[in-house]
Short mmCIF file of C-alpha atoms and ligand atoms in Angstrom, two decimals:
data_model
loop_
_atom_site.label_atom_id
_atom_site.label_comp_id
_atom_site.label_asym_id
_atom_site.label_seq_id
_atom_site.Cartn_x
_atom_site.Cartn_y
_atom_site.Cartn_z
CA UNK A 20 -1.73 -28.83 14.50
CA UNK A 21 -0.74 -31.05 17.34
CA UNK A 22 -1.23 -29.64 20.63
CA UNK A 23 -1.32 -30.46 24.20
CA UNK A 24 -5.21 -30.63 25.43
CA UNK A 25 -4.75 -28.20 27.84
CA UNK A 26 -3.38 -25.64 25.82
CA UNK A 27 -6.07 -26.48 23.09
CA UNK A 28 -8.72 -25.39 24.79
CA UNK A 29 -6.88 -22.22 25.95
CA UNK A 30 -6.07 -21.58 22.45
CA UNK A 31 -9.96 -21.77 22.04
CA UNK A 32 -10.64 -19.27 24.39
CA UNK A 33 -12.56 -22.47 26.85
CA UNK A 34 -11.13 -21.34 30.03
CA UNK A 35 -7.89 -20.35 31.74
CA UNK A 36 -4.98 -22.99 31.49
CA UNK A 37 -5.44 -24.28 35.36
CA UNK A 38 -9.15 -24.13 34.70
CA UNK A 39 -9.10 -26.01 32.02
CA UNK A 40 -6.53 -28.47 33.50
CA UNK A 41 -9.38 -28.81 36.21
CA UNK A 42 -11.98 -29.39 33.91
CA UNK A 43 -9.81 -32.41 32.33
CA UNK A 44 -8.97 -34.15 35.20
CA UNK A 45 -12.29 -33.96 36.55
CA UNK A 46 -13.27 -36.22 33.50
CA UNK A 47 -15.95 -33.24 31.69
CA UNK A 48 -13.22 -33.31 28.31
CA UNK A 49 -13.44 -36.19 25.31
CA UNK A 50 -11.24 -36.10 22.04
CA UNK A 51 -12.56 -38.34 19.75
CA UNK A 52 -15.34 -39.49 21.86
CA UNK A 53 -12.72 -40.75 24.13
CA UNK A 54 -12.86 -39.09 27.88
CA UNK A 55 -8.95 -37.58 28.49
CA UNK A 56 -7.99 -37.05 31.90
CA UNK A 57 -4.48 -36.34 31.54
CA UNK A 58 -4.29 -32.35 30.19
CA UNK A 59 -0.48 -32.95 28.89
CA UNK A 60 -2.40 -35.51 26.42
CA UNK A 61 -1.83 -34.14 22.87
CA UNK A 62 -4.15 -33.87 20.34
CA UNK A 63 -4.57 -32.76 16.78
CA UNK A 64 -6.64 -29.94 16.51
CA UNK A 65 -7.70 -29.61 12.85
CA UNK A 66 -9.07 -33.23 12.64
CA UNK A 67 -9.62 -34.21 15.91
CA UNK A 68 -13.22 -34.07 17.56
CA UNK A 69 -13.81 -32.15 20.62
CA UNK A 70 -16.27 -32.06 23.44
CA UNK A 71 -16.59 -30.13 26.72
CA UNK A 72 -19.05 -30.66 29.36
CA UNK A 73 -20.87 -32.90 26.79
CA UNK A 74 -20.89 -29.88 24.03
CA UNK A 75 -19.31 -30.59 20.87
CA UNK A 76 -16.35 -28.01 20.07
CA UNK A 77 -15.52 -26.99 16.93
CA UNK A 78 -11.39 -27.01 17.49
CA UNK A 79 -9.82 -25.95 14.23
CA UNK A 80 -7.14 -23.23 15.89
CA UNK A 81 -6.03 -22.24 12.49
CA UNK A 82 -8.98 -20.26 10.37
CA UNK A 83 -9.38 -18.06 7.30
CA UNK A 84 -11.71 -15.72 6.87
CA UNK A 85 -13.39 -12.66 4.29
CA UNK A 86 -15.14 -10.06 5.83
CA UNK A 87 -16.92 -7.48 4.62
CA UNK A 88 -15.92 -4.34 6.43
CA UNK A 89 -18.40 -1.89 7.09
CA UNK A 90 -17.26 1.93 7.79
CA UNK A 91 -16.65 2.85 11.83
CA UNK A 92 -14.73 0.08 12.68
CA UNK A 93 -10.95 0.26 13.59
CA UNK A 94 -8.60 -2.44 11.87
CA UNK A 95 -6.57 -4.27 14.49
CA UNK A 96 -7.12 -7.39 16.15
CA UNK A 97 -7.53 -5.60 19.42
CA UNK A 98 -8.40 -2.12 20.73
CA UNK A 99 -8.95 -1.06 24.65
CA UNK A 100 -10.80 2.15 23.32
CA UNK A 101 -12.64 1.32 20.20
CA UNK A 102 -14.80 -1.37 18.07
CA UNK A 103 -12.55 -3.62 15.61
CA UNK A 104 -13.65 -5.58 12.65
CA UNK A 105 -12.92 -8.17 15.28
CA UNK A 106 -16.00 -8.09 16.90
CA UNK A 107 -17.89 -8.64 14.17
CA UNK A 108 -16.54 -12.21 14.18
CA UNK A 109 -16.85 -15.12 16.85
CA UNK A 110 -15.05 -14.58 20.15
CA UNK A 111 -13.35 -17.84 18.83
CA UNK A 112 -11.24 -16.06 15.85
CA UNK A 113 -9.44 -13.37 18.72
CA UNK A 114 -8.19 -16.55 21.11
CA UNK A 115 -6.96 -18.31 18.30
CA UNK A 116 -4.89 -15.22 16.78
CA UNK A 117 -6.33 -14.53 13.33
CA UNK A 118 -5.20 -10.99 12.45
CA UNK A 119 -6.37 -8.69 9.75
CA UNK A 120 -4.37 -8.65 6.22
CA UNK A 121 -3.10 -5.20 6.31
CA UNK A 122 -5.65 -2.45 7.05
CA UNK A 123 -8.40 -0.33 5.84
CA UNK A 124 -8.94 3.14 7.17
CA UNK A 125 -11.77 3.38 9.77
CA UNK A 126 -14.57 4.68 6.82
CA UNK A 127 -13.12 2.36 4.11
CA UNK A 128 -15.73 -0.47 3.17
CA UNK A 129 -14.88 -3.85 1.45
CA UNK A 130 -12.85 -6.69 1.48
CA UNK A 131 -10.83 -7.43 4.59
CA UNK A 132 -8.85 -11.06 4.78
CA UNK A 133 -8.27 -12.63 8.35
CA UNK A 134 -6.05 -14.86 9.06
CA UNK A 135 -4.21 -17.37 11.11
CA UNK A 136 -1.41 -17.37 8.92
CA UNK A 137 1.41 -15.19 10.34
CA UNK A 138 4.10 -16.35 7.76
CA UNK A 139 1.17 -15.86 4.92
CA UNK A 140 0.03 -12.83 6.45
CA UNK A 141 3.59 -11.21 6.52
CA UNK A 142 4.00 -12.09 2.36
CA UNK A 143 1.29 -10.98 1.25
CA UNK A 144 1.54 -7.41 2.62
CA UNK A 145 5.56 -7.34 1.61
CA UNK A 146 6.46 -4.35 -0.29
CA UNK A 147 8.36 -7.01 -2.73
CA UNK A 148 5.18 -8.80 -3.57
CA UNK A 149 3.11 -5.88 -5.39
CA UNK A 150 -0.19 -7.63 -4.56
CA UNK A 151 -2.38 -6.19 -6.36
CA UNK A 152 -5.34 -4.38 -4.37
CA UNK A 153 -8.59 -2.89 -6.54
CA UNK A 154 -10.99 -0.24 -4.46
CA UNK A 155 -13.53 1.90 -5.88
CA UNK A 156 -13.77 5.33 -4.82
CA UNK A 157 -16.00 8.45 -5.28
CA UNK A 158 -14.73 11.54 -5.42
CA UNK A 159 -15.16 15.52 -5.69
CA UNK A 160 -15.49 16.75 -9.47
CA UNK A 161 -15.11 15.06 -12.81
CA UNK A 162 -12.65 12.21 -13.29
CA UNK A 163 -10.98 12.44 -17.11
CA UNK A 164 -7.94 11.23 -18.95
CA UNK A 165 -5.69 13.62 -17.21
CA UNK A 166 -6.13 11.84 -13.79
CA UNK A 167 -5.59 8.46 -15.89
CA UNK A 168 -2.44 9.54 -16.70
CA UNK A 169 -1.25 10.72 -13.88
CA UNK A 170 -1.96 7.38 -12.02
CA UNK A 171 0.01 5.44 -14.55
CA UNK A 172 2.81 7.42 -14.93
CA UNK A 173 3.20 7.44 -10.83
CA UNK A 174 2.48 10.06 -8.71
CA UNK A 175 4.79 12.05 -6.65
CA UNK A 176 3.35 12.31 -3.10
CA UNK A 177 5.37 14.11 -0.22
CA UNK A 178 6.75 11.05 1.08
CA UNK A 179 7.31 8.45 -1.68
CA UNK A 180 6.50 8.32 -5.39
CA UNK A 181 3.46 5.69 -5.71
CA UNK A 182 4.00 3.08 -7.69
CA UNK A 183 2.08 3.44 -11.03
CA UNK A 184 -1.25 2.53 -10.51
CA UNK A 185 -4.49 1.75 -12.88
CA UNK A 186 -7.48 4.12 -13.23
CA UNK A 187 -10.89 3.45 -14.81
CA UNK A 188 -13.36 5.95 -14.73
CA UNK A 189 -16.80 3.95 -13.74
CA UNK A 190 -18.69 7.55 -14.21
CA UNK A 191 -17.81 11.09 -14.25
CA UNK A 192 -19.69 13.87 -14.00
CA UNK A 193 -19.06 18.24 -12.18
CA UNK A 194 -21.20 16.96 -9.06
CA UNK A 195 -18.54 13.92 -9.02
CA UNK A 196 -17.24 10.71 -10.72
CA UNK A 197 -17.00 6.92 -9.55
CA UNK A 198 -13.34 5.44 -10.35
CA UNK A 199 -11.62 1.59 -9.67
CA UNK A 200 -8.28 1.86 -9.10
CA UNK A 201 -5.68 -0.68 -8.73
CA UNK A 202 -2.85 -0.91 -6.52
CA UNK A 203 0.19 -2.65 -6.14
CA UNK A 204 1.24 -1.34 -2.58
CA UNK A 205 -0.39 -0.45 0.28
CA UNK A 206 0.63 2.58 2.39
CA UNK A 207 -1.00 4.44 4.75
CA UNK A 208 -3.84 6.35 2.85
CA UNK A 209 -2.70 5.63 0.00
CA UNK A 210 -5.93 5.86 -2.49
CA UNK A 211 -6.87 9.00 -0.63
CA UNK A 212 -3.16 10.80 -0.71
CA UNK A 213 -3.29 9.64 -4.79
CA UNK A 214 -6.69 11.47 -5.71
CA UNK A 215 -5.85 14.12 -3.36
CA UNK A 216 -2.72 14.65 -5.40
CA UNK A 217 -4.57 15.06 -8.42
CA UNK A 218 -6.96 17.95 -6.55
CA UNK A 219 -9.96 14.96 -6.03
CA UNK A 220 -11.37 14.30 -2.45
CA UNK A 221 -12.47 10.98 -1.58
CA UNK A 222 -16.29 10.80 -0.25
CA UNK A 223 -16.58 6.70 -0.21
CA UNK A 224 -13.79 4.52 -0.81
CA UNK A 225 -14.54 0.37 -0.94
CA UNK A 226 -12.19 -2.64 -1.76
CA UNK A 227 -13.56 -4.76 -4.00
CA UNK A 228 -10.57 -7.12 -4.56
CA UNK A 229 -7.53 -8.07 -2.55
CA UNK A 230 -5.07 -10.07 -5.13
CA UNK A 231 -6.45 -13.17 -6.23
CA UNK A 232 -9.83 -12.83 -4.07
CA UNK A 233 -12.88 -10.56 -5.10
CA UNK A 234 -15.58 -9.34 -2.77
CA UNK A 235 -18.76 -11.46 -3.22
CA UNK A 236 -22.07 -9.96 -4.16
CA UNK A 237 -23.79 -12.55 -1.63
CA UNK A 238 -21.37 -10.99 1.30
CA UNK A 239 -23.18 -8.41 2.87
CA UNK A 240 -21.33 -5.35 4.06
CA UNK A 241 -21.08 -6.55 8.09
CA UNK A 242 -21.04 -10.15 7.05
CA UNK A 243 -18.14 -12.59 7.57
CA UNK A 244 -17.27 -15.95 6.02
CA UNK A 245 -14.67 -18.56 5.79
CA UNK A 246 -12.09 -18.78 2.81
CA UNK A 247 -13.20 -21.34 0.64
CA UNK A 248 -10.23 -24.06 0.23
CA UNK A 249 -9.84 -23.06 -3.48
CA UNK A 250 -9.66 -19.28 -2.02
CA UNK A 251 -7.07 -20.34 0.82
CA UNK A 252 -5.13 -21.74 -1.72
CA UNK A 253 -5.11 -18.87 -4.13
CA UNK A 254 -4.13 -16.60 -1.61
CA UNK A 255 -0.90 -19.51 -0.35
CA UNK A 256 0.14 -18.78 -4.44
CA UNK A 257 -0.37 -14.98 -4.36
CA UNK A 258 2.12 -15.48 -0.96
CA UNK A 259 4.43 -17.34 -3.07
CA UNK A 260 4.23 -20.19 -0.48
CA UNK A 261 4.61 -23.92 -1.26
N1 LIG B 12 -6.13 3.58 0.63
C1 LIG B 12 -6.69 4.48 1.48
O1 LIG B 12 -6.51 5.67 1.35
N2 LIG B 12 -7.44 3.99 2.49
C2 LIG B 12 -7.70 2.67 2.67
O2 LIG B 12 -8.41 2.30 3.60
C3 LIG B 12 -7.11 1.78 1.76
C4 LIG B 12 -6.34 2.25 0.75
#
């Protein structure tokens, strides 16, 4: 992304805009190994290289990222009150704008996409898309064929009729039964209000896949990664982008 050198380093979180025009004129900024002195000097921050006060920078301003969300943490990009999934990222991801995919509830685990991507961001939660989302959830009591059916025929719920969905029993059991479920929407509780409508509470619920992406075994529950290119690109095609 071209970008005025000032406003890069903003963007990175660096400094302030009049600190950082301070810190350009006074000769402590080089792009490309070059010392800049004029802060209206643009710049291109996905290739070009980046050093402050003789530190190199990494300056990509547009990032994609998996995390692994563990319970007790809110999903937004900010909170005044209370820890986000946020923090568990570098300072870096907040200045540049990278905003969680949609949201889990505060004791969901799992898969959790960040992004940059506003436009990308906006698809892939649109109720036209039916993005498939697949969590895995343990619940009161034993799971059976009745339960299946009721997912995939659609159940009525006081607000809206969810969309039909796809349940496979994992285990069952009277002391309770681990299901995967799949989802094409994504409203507000939805998992829990579905197995609530069918008389099951939820004790642990965990996304395992958003669309095209699937948690990793290596990705520890707290842990954080970048989207792989192939990964970035499934997602772009999931988006419908070009
Ligand atoms: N459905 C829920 O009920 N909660 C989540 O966090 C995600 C889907």
């Amino acid at each position: 992304m071209r970008m005025r050198a000032d406003r890069w380093l903003t963007t990175l979180g660096v400094c302030s805009r009049s600190e950082t025009k301070r810190l350009i004129r006074s000769g402590l900024v080089q792009v490309n190994g070059r010392t800049i002195r004029d802060p209206g000097e643009s710049a291109e921050t996905e290739t070009d290289s980046l050093r402050v006060r003789g530190e190199e920078l990494d300056g990509r301003t547009v990032r994609h990222a998996m995390l692994h969300k563990p319970a007790g943490l809110l999903t937004a990009a900010r909170d005044s009150r209370q820890p986000t999934v946020m923090d568990l990222l570098p300072p870096v991801y907040g200045s540049i704008g990278c905003m969680p995919v949609g949201r889990l509830d505060r004791d969901t685990t799992g898969l959790l996409i960040l992004t940059c991507d506003g436009e990308m961001n906006h698809r892939l939660l649109s109720p036209g898309r039916h993005v498939d989302k697949v969590y895995e959830a343990e619940v009161d009591g034993r799971l059976t064929e009745r339960e299946i059916e009721a997912f995939a025929a659609g159940l009525e719920l006081s607000d809206f009729t969810a969309l039909p969905a796809k349940l496979e029993i994992l285990r069952a059991g009277e002391e309770g039964s681990l299901g995967r479920v799949t989802v094409s929407e994504g409203k507000f509780h939805q998992v829990k209000r579905m197995f609530s409508a069918v008389g099951h509470g939820v004790r642990t619920l965990r996304r395992i896949r958003f669309g095209p992406l699937t948690l990793p075994e290596d990705l520890p529950e707290g842990a954080w990664r970048e989207l792989k290119p192939e990964e970035l690109q499934a997602l772009r095609d999931a988006a419908g982008m070009e």
